[in-house]
Coordinates of C-alpha atoms in Angstrom, one line a residue:
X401 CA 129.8 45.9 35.5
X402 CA 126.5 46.9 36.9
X403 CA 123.8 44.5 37.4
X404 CA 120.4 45.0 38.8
X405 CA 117.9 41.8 40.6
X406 CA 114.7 42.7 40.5
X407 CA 113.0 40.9 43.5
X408 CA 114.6 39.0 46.4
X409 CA 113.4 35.8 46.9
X410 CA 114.3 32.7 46.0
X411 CA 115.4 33.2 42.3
X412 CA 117.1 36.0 42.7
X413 CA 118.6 35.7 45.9
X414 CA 120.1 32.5 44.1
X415 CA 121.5 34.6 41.6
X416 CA 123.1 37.3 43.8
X417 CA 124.6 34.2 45.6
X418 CA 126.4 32.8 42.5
X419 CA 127.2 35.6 41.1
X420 CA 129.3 37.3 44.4
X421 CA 131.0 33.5 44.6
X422 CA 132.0 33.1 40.9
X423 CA 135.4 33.8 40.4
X424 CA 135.0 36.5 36.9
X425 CA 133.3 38.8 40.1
X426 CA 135.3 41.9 39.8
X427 CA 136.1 44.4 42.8
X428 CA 134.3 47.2 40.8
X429 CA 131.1 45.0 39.7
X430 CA 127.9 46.6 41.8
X431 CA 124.5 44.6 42.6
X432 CA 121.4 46.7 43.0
X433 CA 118.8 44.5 44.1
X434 CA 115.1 45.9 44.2
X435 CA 112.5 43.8 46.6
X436 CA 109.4 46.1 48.3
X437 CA 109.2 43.6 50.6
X438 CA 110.7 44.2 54.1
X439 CA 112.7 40.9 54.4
X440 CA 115.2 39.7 52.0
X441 CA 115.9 35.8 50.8
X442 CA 112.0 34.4 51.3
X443 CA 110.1 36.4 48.6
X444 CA 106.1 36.5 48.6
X445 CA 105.5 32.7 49.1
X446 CA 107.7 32.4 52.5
X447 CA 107.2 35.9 54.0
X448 CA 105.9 36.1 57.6
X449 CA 102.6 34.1 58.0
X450 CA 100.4 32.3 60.1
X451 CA 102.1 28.3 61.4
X452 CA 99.6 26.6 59.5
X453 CA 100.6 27.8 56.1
X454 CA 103.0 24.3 55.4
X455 CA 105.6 23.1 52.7
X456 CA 104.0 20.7 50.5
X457 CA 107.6 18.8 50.2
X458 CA 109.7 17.3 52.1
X459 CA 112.4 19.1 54.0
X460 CA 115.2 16.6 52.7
X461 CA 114.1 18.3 49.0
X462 CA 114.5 22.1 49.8
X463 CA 118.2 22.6 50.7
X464 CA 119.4 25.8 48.9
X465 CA 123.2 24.9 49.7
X466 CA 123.4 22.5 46.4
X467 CA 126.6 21.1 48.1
X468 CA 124.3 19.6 50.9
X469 CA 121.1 18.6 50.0
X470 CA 120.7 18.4 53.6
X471 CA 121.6 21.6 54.7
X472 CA 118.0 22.7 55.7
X473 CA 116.9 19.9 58.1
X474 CA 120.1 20.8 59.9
X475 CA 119.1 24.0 59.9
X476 CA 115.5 22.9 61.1
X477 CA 117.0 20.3 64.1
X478 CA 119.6 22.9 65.1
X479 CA 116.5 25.5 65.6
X480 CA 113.8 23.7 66.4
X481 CA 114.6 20.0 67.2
X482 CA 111.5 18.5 66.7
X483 CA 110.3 20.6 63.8
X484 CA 107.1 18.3 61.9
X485 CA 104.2 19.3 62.6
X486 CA 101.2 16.2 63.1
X487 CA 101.0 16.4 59.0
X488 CA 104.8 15.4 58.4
X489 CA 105.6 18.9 57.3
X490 CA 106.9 22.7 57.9
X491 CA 105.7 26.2 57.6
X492 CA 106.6 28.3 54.8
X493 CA 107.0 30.8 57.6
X494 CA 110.0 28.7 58.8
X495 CA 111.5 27.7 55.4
X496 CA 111.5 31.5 54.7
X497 CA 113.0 32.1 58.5
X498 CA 115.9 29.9 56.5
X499 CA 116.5 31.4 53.8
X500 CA 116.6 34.7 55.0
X501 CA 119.8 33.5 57.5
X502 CA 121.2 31.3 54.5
X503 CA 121.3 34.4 52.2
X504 CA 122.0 37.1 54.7
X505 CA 125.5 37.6 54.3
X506 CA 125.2 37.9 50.1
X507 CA 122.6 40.8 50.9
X508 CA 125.3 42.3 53.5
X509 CA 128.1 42.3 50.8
X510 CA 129.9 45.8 50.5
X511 CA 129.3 45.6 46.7
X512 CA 126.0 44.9 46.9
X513 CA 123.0 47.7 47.8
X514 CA 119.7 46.3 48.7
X515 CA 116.4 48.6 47.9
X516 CA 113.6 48.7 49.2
X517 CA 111.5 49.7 46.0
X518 CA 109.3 48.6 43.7
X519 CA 110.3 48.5 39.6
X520 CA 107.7 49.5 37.9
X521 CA 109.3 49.9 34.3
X522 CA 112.4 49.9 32.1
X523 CA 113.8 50.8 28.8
X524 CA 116.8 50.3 26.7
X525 CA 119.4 52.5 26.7
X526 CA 121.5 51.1 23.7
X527 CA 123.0 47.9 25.2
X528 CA 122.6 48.7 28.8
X529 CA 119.6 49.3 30.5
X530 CA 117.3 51.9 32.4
X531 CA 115.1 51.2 35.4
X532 CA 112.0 53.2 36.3
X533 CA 110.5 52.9 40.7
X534 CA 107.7 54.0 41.7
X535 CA 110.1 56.9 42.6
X536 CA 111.0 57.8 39.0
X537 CA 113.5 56.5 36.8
X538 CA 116.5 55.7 38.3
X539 CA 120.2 57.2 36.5
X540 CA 122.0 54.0 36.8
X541 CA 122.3 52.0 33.6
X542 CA 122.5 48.7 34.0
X543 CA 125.0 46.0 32.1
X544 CA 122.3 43.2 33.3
X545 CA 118.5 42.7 34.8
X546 CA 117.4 40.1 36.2
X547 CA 113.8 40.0 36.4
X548 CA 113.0 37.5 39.5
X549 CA 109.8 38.8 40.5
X550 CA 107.5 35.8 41.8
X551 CA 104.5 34.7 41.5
X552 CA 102.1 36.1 39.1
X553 CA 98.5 37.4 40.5
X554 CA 95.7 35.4 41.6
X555 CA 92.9 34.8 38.6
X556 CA 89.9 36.4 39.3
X557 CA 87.3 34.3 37.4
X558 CA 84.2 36.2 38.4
X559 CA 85.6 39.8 38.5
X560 CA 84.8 40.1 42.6
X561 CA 88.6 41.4 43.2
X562 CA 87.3 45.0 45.7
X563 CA 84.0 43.1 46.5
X564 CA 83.4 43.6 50.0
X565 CA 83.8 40.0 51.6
X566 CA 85.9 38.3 49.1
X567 CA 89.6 37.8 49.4
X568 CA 91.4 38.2 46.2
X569 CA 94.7 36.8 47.6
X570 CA 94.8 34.7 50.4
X571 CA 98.2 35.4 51.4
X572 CA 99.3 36.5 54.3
X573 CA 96.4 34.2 55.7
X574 CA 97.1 36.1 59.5
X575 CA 96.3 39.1 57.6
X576 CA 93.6 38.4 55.1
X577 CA 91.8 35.9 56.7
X578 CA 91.4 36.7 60.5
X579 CA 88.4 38.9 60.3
X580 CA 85.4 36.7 60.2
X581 CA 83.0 35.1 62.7
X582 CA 82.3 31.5 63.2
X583 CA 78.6 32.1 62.3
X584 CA 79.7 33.1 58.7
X585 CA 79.1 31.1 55.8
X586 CA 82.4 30.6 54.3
X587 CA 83.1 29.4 50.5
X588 CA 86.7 28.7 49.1
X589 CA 86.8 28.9 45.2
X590 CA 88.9 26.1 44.4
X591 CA 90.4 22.7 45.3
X592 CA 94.1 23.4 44.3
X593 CA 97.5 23.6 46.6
X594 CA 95.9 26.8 47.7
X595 CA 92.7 25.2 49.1
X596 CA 94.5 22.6 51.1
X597 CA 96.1 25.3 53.2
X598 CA 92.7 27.4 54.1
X599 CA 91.7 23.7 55.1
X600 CA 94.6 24.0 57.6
X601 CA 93.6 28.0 58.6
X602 CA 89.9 27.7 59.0
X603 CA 89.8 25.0 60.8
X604 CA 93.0 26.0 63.4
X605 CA 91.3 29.6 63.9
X606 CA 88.1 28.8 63.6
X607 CA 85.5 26.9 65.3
X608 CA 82.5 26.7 61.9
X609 CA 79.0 26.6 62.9
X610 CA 78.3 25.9 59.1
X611 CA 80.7 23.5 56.8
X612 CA 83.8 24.9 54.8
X613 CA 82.4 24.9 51.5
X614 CA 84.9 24.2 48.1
X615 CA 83.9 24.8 45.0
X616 CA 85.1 24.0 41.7
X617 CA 83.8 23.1 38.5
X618 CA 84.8 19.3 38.1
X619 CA 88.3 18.3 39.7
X620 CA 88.1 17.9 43.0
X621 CA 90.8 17.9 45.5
X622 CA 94.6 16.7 43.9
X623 CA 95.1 12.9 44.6
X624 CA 96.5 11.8 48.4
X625 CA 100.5 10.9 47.7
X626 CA 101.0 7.3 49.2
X627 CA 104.3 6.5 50.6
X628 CA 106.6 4.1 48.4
X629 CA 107.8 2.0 51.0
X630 CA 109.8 -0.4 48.2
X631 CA 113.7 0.1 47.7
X632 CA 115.4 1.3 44.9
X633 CA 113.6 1.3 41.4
X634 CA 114.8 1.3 37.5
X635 CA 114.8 5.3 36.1
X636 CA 116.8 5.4 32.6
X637 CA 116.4 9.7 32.4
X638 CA 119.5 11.8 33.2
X639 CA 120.6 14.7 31.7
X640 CA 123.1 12.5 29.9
X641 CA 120.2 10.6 28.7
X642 CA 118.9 13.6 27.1
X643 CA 121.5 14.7 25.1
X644 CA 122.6 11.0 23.7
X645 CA 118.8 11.0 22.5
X646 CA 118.8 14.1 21.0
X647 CA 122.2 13.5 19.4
X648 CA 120.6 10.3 18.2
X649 CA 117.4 11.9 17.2
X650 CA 118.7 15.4 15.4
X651 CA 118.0 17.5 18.4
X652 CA 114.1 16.4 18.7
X653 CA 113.9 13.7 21.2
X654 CA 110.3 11.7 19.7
X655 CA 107.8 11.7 22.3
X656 CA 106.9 8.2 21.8
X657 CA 110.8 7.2 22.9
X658 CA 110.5 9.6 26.3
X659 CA 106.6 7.6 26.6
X660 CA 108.0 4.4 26.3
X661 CA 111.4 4.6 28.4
X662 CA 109.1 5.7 30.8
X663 CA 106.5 2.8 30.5
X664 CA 109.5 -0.1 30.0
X665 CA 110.7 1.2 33.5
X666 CA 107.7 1.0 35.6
X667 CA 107.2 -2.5 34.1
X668 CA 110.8 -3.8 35.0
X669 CA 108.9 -3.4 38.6
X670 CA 105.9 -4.9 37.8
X671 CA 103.9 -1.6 37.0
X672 CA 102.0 -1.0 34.3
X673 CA 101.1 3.4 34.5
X674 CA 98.5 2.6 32.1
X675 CA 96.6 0.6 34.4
X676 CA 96.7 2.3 38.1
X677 CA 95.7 5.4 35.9
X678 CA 92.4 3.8 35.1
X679 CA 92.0 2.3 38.5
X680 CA 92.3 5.7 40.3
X681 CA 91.4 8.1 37.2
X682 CA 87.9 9.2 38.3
X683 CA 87.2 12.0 39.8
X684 CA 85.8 10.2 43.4
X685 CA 87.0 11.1 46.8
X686 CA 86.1 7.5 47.8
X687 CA 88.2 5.8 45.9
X688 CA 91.8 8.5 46.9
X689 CA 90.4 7.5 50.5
X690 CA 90.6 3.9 49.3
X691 CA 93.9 4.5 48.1
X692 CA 95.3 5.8 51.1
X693 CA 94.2 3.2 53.3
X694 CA 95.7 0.0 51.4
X695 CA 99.0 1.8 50.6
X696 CA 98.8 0.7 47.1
X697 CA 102.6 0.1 46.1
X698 CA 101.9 0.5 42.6
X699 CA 100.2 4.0 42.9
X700 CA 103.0 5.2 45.3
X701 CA 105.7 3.8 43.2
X702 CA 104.2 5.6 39.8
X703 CA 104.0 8.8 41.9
X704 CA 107.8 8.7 43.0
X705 CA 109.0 8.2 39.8
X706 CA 107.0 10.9 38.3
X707 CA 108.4 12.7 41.4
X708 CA 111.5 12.4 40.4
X709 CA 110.8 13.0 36.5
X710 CA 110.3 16.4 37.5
X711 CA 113.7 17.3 37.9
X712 CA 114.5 16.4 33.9
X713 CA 111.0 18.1 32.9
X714 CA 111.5 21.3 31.7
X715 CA 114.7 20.0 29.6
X716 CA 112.4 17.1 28.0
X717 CA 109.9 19.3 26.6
X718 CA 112.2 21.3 25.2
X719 CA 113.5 17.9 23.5
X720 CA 109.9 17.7 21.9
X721 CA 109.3 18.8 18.5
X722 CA 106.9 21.5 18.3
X723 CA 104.1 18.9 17.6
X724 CA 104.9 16.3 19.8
X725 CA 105.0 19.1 23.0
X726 CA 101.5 20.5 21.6
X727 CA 100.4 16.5 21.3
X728 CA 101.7 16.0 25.1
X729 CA 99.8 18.8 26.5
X730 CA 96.7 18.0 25.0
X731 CA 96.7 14.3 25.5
X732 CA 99.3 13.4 28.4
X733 CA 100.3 16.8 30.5
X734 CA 96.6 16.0 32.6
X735 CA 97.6 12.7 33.4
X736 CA 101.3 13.6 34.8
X737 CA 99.3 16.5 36.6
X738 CA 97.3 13.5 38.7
X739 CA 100.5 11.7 39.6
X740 CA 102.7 14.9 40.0
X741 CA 100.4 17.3 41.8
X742 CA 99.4 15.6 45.2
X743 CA 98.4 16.2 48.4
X744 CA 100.6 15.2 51.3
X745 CA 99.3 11.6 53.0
X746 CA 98.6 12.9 56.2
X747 CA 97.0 16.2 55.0
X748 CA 94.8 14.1 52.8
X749 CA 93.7 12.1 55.9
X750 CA 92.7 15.3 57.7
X751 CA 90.5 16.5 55.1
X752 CA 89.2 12.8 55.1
X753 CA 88.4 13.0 58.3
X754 CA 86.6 16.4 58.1
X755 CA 84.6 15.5 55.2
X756 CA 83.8 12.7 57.1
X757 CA 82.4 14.6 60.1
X758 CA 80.8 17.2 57.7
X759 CA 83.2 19.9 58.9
X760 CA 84.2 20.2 54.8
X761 CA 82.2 19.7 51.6
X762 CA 82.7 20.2 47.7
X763 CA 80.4 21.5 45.2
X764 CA 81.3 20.7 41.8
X765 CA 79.8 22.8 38.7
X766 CA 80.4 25.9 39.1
X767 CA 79.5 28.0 36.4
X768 CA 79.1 31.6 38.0
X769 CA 78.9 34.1 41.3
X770 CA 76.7 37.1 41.6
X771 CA 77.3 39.6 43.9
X772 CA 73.6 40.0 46.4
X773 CA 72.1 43.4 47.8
X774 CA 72.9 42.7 51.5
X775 CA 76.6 41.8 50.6
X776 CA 76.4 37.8 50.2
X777 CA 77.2 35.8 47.0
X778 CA 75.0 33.9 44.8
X779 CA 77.1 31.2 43.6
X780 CA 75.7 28.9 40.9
X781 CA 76.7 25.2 40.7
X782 CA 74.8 21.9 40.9
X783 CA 74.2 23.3 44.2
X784 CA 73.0 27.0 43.8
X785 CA 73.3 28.3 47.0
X786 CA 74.2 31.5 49.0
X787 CA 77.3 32.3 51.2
X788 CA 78.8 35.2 53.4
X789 CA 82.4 35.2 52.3
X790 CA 84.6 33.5 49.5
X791 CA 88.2 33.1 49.2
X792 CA 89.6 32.6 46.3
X793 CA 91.9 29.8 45.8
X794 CA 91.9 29.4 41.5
X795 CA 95.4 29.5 41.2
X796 CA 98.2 32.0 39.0
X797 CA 97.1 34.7 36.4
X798 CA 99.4 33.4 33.3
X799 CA 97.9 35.6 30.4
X800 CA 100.1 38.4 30.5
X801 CA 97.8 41.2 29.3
X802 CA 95.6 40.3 32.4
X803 CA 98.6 39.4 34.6
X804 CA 99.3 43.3 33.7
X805 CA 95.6 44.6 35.6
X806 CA 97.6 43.6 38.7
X807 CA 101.3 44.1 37.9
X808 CA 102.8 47.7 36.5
X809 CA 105.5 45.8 35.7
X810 CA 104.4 43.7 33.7
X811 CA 101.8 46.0 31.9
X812 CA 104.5 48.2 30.8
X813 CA 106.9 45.5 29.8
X814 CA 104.3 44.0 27.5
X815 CA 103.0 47.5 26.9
X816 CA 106.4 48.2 25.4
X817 CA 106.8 44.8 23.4
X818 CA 110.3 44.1 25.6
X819 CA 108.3 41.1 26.6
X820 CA 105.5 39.1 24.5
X821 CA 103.6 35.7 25.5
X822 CA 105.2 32.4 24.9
X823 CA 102.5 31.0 23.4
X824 CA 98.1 31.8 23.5
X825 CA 99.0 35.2 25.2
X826 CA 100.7 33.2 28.3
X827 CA 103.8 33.1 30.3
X828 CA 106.5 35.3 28.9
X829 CA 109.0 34.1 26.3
X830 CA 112.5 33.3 26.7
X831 CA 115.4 31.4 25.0
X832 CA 116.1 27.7 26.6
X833 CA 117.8 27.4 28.6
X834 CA 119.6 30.7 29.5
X835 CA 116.4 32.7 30.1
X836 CA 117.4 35.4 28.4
X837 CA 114.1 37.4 27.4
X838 CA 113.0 37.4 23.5
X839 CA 110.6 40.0 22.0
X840 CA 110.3 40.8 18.1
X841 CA 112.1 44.1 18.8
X842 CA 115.8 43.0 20.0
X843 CA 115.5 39.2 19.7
X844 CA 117.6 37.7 22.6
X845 CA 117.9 40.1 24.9
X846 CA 121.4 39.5 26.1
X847 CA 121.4 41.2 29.5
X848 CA 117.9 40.8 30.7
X849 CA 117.1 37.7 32.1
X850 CA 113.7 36.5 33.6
X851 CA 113.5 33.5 35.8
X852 CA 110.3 32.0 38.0
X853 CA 106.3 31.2 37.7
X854 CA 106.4 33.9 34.6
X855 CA 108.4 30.8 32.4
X856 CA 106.6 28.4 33.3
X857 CA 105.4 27.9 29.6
X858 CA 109.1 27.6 28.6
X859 CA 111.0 26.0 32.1
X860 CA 107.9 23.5 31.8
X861 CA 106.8 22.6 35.7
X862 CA 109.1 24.7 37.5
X863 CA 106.6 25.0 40.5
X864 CA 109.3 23.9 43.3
X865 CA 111.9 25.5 45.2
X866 CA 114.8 22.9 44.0
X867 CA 113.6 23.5 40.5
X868 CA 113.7 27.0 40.6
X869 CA 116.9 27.1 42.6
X870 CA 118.6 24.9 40.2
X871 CA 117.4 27.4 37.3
X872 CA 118.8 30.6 38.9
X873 CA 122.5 29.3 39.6
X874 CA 122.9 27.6 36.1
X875 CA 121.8 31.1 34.4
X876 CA 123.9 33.4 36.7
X877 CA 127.0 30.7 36.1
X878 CA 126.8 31.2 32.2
X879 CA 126.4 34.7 32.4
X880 CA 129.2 35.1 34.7
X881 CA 131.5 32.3 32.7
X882 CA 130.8 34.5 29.5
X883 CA 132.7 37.4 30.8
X884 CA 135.7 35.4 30.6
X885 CA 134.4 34.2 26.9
X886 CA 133.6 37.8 26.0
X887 CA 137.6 38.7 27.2
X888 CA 139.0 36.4 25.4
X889 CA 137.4 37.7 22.0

C-alpha cells in the first residue's frame, strides 16, 4: 500500500504516527509525506517565530502522547524548568520545538520518505490516485491521500494583499513585522486571537511614539477568561451520552434536550447561563475589566464548562437535525463564541493596562480602507483617520473559491469538482466522522481524506491542537482497522 500526507504538521504528523504503530502496517506499505516547509511535526502555526508569539491554552491541554496528557509540561520542565512566561503561557515557537522532537523518529522511519515539495494538484487514476508538485506530476499512484494542509489564507477584506505597507499575513511576526520605525502610525485590522499577539510583538519590539490602533467593525476584543477556582462541577455529556440520545431520539439528538442538559447542569451549581450572559453580553471593555477584577465564579465556572463542551462539539452538531444546527448557528453559536473564545487572564490585564495608559486604542465601525498617494491608508470608521501601516489580523479565508486566489491546491481541487463547499461556498465537505472527502463526482471518496481548519464547517470548532490531534488518530485508526475488514471480505 502506498499512501501519501500532504503537509506535516500537526494533523498529519498525527496520522503518520498511527498509522507506522498500528499493527495492519505492512513491511511493504510506503509513506510519502509532502510539507515545503523546512521543519517537520510543527506545521505553519508553530514554525520558528519570534518568543512573544504564545499558546492561548494551557500546557496541561496540548500533550500529543494521548497516553499522557502530561507528556508536554515534562517536556517543557525537562527543557526549560521554569518555562511561563509573566502571562501564564508558552511560545508556539516552543510547542512546535516539541513536536518536532516528539514526531522525529516517525519522519526517520525507513518506510517512510519525507519531501520537501509543495502539491499543487491531483487526479484520479481509477481507484488510486495521482499527485501533481510544483515539479510536475509525480508517477507514484497512491492507495491513500491525506490532505492535512493547515490553515486556510488570511481574508483580505479591502483587497490591500501587495499594497506597499500592509501585511497580509502576519506570520512569521520576526519576519513580517520587524521593519518599521517607532514614529509610524501603526493600525491592526482586527480584535481576534490574531490581534492579541501583535499586542504582545509591538509592544516587546517597539517603543510607539503614537498608540496601537485596532480596528474592527463592532466586537471588540474576546472576553478576559476568569479562573474557576471552585472544585469539581456536574457535566452530563460524554460520548456515551451521545449515542444513548441519539439511539433514543432516531439518530437526531433535539437541540432543545442538548440546551437544556446543558442549562439543568450549570444550575445544579447555582448558575443560571442565561443570566451572566446578559450581565457581561455588551460589547464594553469596562465591564470584561470589571469582570476580571471580582473573579466572578459564575462567569469562570460557565466558561470552564463551555471549555470543556468543546471536546463533544463537533460530534453534537452532527447529532442536530439539519434545522436545529441551522437554528443553533443563527441564534446560539454567537453566544458559545463569547464563553468559548477568550483571552487568557493575564493577557487580558496587559491590554488593560495599556489601554489604560493609552499605549492601545479600538476604533469600532469600520466600513472601508483607501489606499493614499504618498503610501498611507485612509481608513473609514467612526473615527475616519489616516495611518502608515496596517496589519491585518481578520482571521481564515473559508470560502473556497477565494481560499483558491491564495492556494493552487485548492483552486484546482475545486477547479476539478474533487472537492465542493460544505455549505454557502465554505469549508470543504466531508463524510462524519471519517473525513473522507465527498464531491458530486465519486461520492465518498474512499482513499482521500482531509483533516484540519478546511472542516471546520463539518468537525464543528475544531480550532485546538487536542481537537485536531484527537481527529487525525481516530481517522488513520479506521482506515488502518479496515484493511483487516477489507481481508476478511
Amino acid at each position: 500500500m502506498k499512501i501519501a500526507i500532504v503537509g506535516a504538521g500537526l494533523s498529519g504528523s498525527n496520522v503518520l504516527k498511527t498509522i507506522l504503530t498500528h499493527p495492519n502496517f505492512q513491511e511493504n506499505d510506503q509513506i510519502d509525506v509532502f510539507e515545503p516547509l523546512e521543519k517537520l511535526g510543527p506545521g505553519f502555526p508553530y514554525a520558528p517565530d519570534d518568543e512573544s508569539i504564545m499558546l492561548n491554552n494551557s500546557v496541561t491541554y496540548l500533550s500529543v502522547d494521548l497516553r499522557n496528557p502530561m507528556d508536554f509540561v515534562e517536556w517543557l520542565e525537562q527543557k526549560y524548568g521554569s518555562y511561563e512566561n509573566t502571562e501564564g503561557l508558552v511560545s508556539r515557537q516552543r510547542y512546535g520545538q516539541y513536536l518536532s522532537e516528539h514526531f522525529e523518529p516517525y519522519y526517520a522511519h525507513p518506510q517512510v520518505t519525507a519531501m520537501h515539495e509543495e502539491v499543487v494538484d491531483m487526479e484520479v487514476n481509477g481507484k488510486q490516485y495521482r499527485l501533481k508538485t510544483q515539479d510536475g506530476w509525480l508517477d507514484t499512484l497512491y492507495d491513500v491521500v491525506y490532505f492535512a494542509i493547515g490553515h486556510q489564507p488570511y481574508k483580505d477584506y479591502y483587497k490591500l494583499d501587495g499594497t506597499k505597507n500592509y501585511v497580509q499575513n502576519p506570520y512569521p511576526a520576526s519576519k513580517n513585522l520587524n521593519q518599521f520605525s517607532n514614529e509610524q502610525r501603526i493600525g491592526v485590522i482586527g480584535t481576534g486571537t490574531t490581534s492579541v499577539d501583535m499586542m504582545r510583538y509591538f509592544t516587546q519590539h517597539y517603543d510607539l511614539k503614537h498608540p496601537l490602533t485596532y480596528y474592527d467593525r463592532d466586537m471588540g476584543f474576546y472576553f478576559p477568561a476568569v479562573p474557576y477556582t471552585g472544585g469539581p462541577y456536574n457535566f452530563s455529556f460524554s460520548d456515551d451520552w451521545i449515542d444513548i440520545q441519539k439511539e433514543k431520539h432516531d439518530s437526531f439528538i433535539p437541540f432543545e434536550i442538548i440546551l437544556e442538559t446543558l442549562r439543568a447542569d450549570l444550575q445544579l451549581e447555582g448558575v443560571d447561563i442565561r443570566e451572566v450572559y446578559e450581565t457581561y453580553k455588551e460589547n464594553d471593555l469596562n465591564a470584561k475589566i470589571k469582570a476580571v477584577e471580582s473573579k466572578d465564579q459564575k462567569l469562570a465556572l460557565t466558561q470552564a464548562y463551555i471549555s470543556r463542551l468543546g471536546h463533544f462539539l463537533p460530534s453534537l452538531f452532527q447529532a442536530m437535525s439539519p434545522v436545529n444546527r441551522a437554528h443553533y448557528l443563527s441564534s446560539y453559536y454567537p453566544k458559545l463564541i463569547f464563553f468559548r473564545s477568550l483571552v487568557p487572564n493575564k493577557s487580558f490585564k496587559r491590554l488593560a493596562d495599556l489601554y489604560k495608559n493609552g499605549k492601545i486604542r479600538v476604533v469600532f465601525g469600520i466600513t472601508d480602507i483607501e489606499t493614499q498617494a504618498d503610501g498611507t491608508f485612509l481608513v473609514k470608521a467612526d473615527q475616519t483617520e489616516t495611518v502608515d501601516v496596517l496589519v491585518n489580523a481578520t482571521g481564515f479565508e473559508t470560502n473556497l473559491e477565494k481560499a483558491g486566489e491564495r492556494s493552487e491546491l485548492i483552486r484546482n481541487l475545486y477547479k476539478k469538482g474533487l472537492i465542493m463547499p460544505q455549505a454557502n461556498g465554505q469549508f470543504v465537505l466531508v463524510d462524519w466522522p471519517r473525513s473522507r472527502v465527498m464531491n458530486e463526482q465519486y461520492g465518498v471518496m474512499d482513499g482521500v481524506y482531509m483533516l484540519g481548519s478546511h472542516i471546520r464547517g463539518i468537525q464543528h470548532e475544531n480550532n485546538d491542537a487536542k481537537i485536531i490531534t484527537q481527529q487525525a488518530v481516530k481517522v488513520a485508526t479506521w482506515m488502518m482497522d479496515e484493511l483487516v475488514l477489507a481481508e476478511q471480505v
